[in-house]
Tab-separated table of C-alpha atoms in Angstrom:
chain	number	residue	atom	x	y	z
P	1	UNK	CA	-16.070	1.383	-22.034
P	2	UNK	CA	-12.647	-0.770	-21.010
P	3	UNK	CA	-12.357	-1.911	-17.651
P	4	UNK	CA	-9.069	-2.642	-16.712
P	5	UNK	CA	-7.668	-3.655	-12.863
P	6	UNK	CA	-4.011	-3.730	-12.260
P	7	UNK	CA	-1.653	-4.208	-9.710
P	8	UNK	CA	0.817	-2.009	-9.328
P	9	UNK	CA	3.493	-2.357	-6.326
P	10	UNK	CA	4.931	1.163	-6.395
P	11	UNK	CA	2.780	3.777	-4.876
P	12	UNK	CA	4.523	6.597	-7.013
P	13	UNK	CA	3.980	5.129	-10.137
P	14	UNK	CA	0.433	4.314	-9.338
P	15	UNK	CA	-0.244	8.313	-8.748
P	16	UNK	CA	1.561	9.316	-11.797
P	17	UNK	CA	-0.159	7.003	-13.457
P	18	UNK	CA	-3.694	8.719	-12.331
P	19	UNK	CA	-2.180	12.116	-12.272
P	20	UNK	CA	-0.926	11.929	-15.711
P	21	UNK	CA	-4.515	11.796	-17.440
P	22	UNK	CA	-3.825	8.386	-19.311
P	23	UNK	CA	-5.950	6.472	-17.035
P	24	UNK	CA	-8.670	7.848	-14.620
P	25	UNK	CA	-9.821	5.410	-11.750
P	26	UNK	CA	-9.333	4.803	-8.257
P	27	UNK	CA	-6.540	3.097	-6.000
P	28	UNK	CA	-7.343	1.298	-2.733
P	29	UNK	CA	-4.762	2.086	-0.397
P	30	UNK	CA	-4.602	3.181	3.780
P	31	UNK	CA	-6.215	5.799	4.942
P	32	UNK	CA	-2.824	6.764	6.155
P	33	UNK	CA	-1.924	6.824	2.286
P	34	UNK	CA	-4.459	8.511	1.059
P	35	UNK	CA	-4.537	11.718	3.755
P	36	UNK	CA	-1.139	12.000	2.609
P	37	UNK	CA	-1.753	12.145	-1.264
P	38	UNK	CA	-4.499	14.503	-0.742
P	39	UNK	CA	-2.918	16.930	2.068
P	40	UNK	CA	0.774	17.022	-0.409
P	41	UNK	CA	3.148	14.683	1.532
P	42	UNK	CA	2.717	12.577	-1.683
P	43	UNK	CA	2.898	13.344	-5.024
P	44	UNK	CA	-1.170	13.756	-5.123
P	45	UNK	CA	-3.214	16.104	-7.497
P	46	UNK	CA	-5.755	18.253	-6.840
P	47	UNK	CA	-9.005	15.867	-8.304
P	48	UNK	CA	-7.745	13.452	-5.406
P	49	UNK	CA	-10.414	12.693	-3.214
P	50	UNK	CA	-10.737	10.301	-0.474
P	51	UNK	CA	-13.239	7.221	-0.426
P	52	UNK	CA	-14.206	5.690	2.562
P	53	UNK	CA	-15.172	1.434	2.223
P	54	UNK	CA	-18.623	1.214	3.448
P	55	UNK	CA	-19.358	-0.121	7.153
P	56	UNK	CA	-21.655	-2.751	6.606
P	57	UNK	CA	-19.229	-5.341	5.231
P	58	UNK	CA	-19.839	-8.757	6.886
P	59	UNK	CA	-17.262	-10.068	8.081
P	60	UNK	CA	-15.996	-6.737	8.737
P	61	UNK	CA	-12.913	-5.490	7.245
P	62	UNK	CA	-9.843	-5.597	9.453
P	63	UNK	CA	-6.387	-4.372	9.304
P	64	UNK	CA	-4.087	-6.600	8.037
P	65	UNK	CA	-0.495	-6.295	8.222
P	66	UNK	CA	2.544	-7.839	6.333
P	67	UNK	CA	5.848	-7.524	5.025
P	68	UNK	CA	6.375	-8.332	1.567
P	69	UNK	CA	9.340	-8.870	-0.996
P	70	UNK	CA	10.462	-10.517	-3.948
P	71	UNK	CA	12.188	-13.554	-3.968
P	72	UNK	CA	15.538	-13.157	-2.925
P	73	UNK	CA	15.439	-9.289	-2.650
P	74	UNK	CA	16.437	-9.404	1.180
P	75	UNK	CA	19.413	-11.584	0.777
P	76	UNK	CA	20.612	-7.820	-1.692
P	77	UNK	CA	20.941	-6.096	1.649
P	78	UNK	CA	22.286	-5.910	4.890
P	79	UNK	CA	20.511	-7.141	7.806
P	80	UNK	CA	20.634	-3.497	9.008
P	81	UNK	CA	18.907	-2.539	6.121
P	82	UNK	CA	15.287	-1.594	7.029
P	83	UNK	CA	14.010	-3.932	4.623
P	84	UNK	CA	14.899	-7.118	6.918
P	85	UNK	CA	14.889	-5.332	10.391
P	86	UNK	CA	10.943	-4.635	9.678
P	87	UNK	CA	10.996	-8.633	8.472
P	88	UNK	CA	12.542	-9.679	11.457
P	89	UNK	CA	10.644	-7.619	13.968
P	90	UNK	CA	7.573	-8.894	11.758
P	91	UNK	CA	8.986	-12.953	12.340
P	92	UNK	CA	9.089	-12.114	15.723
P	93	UNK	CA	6.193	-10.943	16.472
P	94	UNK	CA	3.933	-13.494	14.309
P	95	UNK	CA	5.708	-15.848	16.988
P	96	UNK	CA	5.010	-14.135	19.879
P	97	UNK	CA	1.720	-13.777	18.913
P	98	UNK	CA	1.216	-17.775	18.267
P	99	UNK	CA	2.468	-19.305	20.900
């Protein structure tokens, strides 16, 4: 049997890809995510299923939070664009919360 783990940074593609057959497996994603797939506010299927982790992690799992892009993909768009308004309010926020 192949095992294969990828990382794939587009949430649509990663449900086509399970919805189309050619690979069967399992995404980790938010909860959030997940009801959505499942209840048809994302492209889902009808073999989804939701997964909770297990509670007896130690250290227990925590929310983590963070904005991510490629380099030089903000400096493409406006500073209106939500992109860099969720950056900044991120920025500002990691600060506030350091000092």
């Amino acid at each position: 049997m192949q095992q294969t783990l990828a990382s794939i940074d587009d949430i649509y593609y990663g449900l086509a890809l399970l919805r189309s057959g050619m690979a069967h497996g399992c995404m980790i994603v938010s909860e959030a995510i997940g009801q959505d797939a499942i209840e048809g506010r994302l492209p889902g299927g009808p073999d989804f299923r939701l997964v909770a982790f297990a509670e007896d992690f130690n250290p227990m799992l925590e929310l983590v939070t963070g904005v991510f892009a490629r380099k030089g993909e903000r400096q493409q768009y406006a500073p209106t664009h939500p992109l860099n308004m969720l950056w900044h309010a991120f920025a500002e926020e990691t600060r506030s919360a350091n000092s």
